[in-house]
Short mmCIF file of C-alpha atoms in Angstrom, two decimals:
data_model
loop_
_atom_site.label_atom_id
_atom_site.label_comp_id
_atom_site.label_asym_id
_atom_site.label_seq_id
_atom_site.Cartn_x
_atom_site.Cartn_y
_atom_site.Cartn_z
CA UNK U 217 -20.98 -120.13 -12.07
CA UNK U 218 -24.79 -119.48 -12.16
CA UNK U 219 -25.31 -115.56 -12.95
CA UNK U 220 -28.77 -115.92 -13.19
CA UNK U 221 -30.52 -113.34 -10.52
CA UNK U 222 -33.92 -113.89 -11.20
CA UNK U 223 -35.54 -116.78 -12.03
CA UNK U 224 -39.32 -116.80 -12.39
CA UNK U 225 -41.02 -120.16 -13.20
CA UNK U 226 -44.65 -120.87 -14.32
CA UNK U 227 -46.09 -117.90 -12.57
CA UNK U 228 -49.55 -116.93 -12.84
CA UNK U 229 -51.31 -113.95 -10.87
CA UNK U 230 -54.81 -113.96 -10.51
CA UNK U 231 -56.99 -110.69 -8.97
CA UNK U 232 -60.24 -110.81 -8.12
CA UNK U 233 -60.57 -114.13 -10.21
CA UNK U 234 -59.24 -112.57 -13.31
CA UNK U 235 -55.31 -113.72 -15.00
CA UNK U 236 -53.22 -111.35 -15.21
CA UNK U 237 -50.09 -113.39 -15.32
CA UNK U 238 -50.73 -116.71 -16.77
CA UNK U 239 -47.47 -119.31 -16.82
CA UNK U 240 -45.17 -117.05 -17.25
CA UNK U 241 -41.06 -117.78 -16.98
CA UNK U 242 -38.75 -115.15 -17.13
CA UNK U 243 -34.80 -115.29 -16.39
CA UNK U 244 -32.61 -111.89 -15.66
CA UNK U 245 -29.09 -112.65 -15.46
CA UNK U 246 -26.54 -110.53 -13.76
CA UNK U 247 -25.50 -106.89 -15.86
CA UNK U 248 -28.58 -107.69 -18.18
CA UNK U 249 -30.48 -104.61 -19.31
CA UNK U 250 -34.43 -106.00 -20.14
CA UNK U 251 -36.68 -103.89 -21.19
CA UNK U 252 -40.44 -104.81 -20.99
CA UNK U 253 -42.98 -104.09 -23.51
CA UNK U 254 -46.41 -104.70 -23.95
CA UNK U 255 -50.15 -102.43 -23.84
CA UNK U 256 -52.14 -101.07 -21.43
CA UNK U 257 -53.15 -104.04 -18.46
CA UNK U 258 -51.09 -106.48 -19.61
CA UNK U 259 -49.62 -107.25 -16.67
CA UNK U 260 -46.33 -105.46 -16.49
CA UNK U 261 -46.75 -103.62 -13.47
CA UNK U 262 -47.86 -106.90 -11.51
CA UNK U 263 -44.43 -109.05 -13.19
CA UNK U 264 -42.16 -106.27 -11.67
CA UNK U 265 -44.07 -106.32 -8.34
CA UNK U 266 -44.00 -110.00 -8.08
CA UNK U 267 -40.04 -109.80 -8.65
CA UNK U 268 -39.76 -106.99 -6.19
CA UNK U 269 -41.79 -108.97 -3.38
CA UNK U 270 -44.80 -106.76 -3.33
CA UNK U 271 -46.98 -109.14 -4.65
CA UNK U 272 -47.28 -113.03 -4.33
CA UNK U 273 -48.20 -115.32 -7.25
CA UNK U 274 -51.30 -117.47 -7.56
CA UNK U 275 -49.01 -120.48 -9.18
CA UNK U 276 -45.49 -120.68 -9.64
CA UNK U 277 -42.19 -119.39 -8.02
CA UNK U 278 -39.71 -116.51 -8.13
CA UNK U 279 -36.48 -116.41 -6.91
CA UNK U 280 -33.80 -113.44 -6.58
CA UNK U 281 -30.60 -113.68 -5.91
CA UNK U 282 -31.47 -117.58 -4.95
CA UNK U 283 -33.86 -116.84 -2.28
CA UNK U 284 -37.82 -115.40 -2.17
CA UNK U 285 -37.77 -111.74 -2.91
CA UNK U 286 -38.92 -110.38 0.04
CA UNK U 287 -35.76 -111.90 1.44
CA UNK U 288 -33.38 -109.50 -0.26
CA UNK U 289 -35.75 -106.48 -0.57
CA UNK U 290 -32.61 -105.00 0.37
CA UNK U 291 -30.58 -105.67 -2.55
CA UNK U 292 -33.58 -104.51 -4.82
CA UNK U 293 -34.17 -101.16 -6.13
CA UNK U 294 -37.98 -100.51 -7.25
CA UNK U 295 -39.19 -96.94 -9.29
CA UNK U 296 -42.51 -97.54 -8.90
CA UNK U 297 -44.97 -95.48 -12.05
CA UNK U 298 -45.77 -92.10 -11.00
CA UNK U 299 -49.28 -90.92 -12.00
CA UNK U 300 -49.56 -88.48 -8.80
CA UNK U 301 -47.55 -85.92 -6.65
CA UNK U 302 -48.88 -83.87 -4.77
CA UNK U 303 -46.64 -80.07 -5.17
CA UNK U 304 -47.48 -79.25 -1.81
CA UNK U 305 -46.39 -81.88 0.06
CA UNK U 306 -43.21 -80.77 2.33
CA UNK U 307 -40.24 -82.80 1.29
CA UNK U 308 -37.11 -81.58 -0.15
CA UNK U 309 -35.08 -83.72 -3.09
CA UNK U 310 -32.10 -84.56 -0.12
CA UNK U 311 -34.55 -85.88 2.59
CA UNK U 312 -36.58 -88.05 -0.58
CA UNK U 313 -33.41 -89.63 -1.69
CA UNK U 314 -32.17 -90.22 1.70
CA UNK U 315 -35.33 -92.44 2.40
CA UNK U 316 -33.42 -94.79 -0.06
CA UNK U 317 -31.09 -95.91 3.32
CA UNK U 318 -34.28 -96.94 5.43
CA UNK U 319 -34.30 -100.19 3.83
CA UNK U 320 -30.93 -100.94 5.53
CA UNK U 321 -31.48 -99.84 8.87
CA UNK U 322 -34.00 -99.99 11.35
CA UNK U 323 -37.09 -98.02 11.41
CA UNK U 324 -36.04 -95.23 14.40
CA UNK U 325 -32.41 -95.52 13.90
CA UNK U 326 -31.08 -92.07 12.48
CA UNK U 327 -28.85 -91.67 9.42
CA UNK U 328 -25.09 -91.64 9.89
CA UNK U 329 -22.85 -90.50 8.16
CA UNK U 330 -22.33 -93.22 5.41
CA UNK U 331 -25.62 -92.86 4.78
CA UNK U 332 -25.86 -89.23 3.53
CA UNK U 333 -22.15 -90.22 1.29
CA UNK U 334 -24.26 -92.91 -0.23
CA UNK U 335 -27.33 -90.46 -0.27
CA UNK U 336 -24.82 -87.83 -2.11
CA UNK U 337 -23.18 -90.14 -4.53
CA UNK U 338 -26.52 -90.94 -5.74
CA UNK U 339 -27.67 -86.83 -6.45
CA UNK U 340 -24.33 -86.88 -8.17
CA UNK U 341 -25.18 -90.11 -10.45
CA UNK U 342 -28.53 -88.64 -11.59
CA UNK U 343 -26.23 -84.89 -11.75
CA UNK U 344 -28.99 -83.28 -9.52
CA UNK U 345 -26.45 -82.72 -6.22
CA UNK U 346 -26.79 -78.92 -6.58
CA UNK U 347 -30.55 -79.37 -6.63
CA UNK U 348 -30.54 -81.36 -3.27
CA UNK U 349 -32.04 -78.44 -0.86
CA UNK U 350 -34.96 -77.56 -3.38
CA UNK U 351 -38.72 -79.31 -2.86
CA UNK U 352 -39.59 -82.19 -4.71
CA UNK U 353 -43.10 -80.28 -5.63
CA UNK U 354 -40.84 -77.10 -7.51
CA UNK U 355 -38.89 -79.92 -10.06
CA UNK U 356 -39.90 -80.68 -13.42
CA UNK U 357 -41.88 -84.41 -13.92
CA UNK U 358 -38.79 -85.32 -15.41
CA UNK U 359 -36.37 -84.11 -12.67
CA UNK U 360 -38.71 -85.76 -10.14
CA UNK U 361 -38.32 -89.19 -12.09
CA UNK U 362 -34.73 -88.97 -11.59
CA UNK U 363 -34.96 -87.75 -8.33
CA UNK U 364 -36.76 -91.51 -7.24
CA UNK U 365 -34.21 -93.21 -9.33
CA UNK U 366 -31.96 -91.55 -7.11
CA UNK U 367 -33.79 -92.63 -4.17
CA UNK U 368 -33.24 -96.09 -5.84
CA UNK U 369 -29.81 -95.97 -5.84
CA UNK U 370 -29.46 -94.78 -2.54
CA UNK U 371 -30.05 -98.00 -1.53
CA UNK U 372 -27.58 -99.42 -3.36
CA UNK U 373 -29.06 -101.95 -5.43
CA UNK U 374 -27.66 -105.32 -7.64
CA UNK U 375 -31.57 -105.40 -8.88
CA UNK U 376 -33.05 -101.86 -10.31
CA UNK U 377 -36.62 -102.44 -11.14
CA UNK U 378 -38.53 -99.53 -13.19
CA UNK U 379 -41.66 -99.09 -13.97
CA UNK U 380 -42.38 -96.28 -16.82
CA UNK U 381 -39.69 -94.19 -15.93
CA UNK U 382 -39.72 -91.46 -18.89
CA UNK U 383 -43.59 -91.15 -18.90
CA UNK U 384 -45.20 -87.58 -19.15
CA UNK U 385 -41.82 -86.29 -19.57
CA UNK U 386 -40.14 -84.25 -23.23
CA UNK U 387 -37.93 -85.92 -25.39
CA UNK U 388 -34.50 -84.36 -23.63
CA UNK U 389 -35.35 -85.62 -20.01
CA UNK U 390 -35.96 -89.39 -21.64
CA UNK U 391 -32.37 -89.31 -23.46
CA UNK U 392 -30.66 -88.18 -20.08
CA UNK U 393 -32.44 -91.06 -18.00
CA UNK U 394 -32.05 -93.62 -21.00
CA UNK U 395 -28.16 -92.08 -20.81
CA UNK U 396 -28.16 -92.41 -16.85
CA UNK U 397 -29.65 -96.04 -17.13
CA UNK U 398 -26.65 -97.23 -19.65
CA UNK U 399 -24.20 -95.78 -17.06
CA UNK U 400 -25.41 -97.78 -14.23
CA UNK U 401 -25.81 -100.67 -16.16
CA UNK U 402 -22.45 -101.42 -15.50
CA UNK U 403 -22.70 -102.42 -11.95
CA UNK U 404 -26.33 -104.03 -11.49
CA UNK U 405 -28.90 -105.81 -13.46
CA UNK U 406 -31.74 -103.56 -14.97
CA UNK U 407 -35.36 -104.67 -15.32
CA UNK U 408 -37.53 -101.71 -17.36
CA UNK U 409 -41.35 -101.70 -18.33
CA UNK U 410 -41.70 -98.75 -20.74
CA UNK U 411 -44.18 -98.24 -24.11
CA UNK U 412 -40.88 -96.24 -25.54
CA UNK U 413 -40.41 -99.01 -28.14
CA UNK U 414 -37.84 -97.60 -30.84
CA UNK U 415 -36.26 -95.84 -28.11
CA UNK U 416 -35.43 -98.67 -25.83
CA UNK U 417 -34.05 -101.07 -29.13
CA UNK U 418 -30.80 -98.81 -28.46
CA UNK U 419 -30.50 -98.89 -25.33
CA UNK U 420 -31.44 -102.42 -23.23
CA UNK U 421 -29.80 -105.94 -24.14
CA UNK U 422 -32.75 -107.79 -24.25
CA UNK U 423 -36.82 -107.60 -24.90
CA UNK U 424 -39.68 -109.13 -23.41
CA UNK U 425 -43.18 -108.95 -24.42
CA UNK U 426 -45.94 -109.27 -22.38
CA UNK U 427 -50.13 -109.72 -22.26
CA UNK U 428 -50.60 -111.76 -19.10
CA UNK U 429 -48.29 -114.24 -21.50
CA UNK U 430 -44.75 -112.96 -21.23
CA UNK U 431 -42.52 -113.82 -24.73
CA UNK U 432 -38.97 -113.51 -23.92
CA UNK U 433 -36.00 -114.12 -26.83
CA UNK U 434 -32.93 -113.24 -24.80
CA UNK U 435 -32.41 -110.25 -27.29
CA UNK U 436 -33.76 -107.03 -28.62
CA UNK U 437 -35.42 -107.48 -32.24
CA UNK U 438 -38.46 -107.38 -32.73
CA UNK U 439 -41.27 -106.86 -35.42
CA UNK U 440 -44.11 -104.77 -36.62
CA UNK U 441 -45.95 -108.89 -36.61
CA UNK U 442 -44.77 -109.39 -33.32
CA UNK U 443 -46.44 -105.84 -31.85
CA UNK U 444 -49.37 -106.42 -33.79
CA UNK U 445 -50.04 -109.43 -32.18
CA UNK U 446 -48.95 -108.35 -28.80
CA UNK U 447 -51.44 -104.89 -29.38
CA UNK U 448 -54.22 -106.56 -31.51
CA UNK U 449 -53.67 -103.73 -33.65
CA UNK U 450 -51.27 -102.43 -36.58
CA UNK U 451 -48.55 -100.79 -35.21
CA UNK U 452 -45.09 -99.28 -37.02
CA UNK U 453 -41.77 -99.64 -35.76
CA UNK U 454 -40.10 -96.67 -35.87
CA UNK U 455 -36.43 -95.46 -34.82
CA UNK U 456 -34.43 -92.64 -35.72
CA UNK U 457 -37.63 -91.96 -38.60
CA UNK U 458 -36.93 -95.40 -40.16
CA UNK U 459 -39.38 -98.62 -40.13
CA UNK U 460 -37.13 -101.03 -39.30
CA UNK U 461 -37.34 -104.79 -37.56
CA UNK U 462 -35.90 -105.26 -34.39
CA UNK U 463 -36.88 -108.36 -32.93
CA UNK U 464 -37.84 -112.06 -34.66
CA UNK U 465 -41.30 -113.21 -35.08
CA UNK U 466 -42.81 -114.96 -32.31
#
């Protein structure tokens, strides 16, 4: 039996006449954890929104779950990076997590009940239930990034895509959603772009690099030779305050 979910193959992503994917082939197979590394414009962002449908490539195909993504937006979950949020803006943590179910029903149709068990179990996955009548605006960054993985779940997903999910937030909040993200694991494949590079070589099963090239060794070591080619710069592996290798040289 094929568990592969998503298969990308040879494909580049040009904008405005500039690469930012170029021949790139990726595989995520079902209950994999990958987390993707790699600096500033190198393309992450565009590889998860080429997997999640939201953007087309130039060259090459993707498939998920056997068919184009757009296809089976339903059956993908996408945390997109946060750089914004506006504290005024009128929406309490129940009615933001319950916008999870729109992708499974049509536009005007109202939520039933199933919906707002789904919308619960998810507050209670990310242990925020008891938080579910405040406004998004009042919550911590942190408890706002769990708060859209929530939303996320809500949709019940077999494909989470995230995109920086422990940026701007302290040291605690990343443990709990690192914690939250080992949990769910367990029932659907994981696809994470983070810079948190000793932090994630505990957690995910596999690491990619990318810069427009993607480098992908179906496991999680890695080496200060690999990042300093990947960064063009000299850069020092560190976990739990020891320089260590954690991935073979490319």
């Amino acid at each position: 039996m094929n568990d592969e979910i998503v298969q990308v193959q040879n494909v580049s992503v040009h904008i405005d006449g500039i690469a930012v994917l170029e021949n790139n082939d990726f595989t995520v197979r079902a209950n994999d954890f990958v987390g993707i590394i790699g600096p500033n414009g190198a393309g992450k962002t565009t590889l998860l929104k080429v997997i999640a449908g939201l953007i087309k490539p130039t060259e090459g195909k993707v498939t998920v779950f056997g068919h184009e993504p757009r296809q089976v937006r339903h059956m993908i979950g996408y945390v997109p990076q946060i750089s914004f949020f506006d504290r005024d803006f009128p929406i309490s943590v129940w009615d933001t997590v319950l916008m999870g179910r729109l992708s499974k029903r049509s536009l005007f149709k109202q939520f039933n009940i199933q919906d707002r068990q789904i919308a619960s179990e998810a507050l209670r996955a990310i242990e925020m239930y008891d938080l579910k009548d405040r406004q998004v605006g009042e919550l911590s960054g942190g408890e706002r990034q769990r708060i859209f993985i929530a939303r996320a779940l809500a949709s019940q997903p077999k494909l989470l895509l995230l995109d920086e999910p422990t940026a701007s937030v302290d040291q605690a909040m990343k443990t709990s959603i690192y914690d939250l993200l080992d949990t769910l694991k367990k029932d659907m494949s994981i696809v994470l772009v983070t810079h948190d590079v000793g932090v994630i070589s505990s957690h995910v099963d596999k690491i990619a690099c990318l810069n427009c090239k993607l480098h992908y060794h179906d496991n999680k070591e890695i080496t200060r030779e690999t990042l300093e080619a990947l960064y063009h710069c000299p850069v020092d592996v560190i976990a739990h305050g020891i320089p260590h290798r954690v991935l073979k040289k490319h």
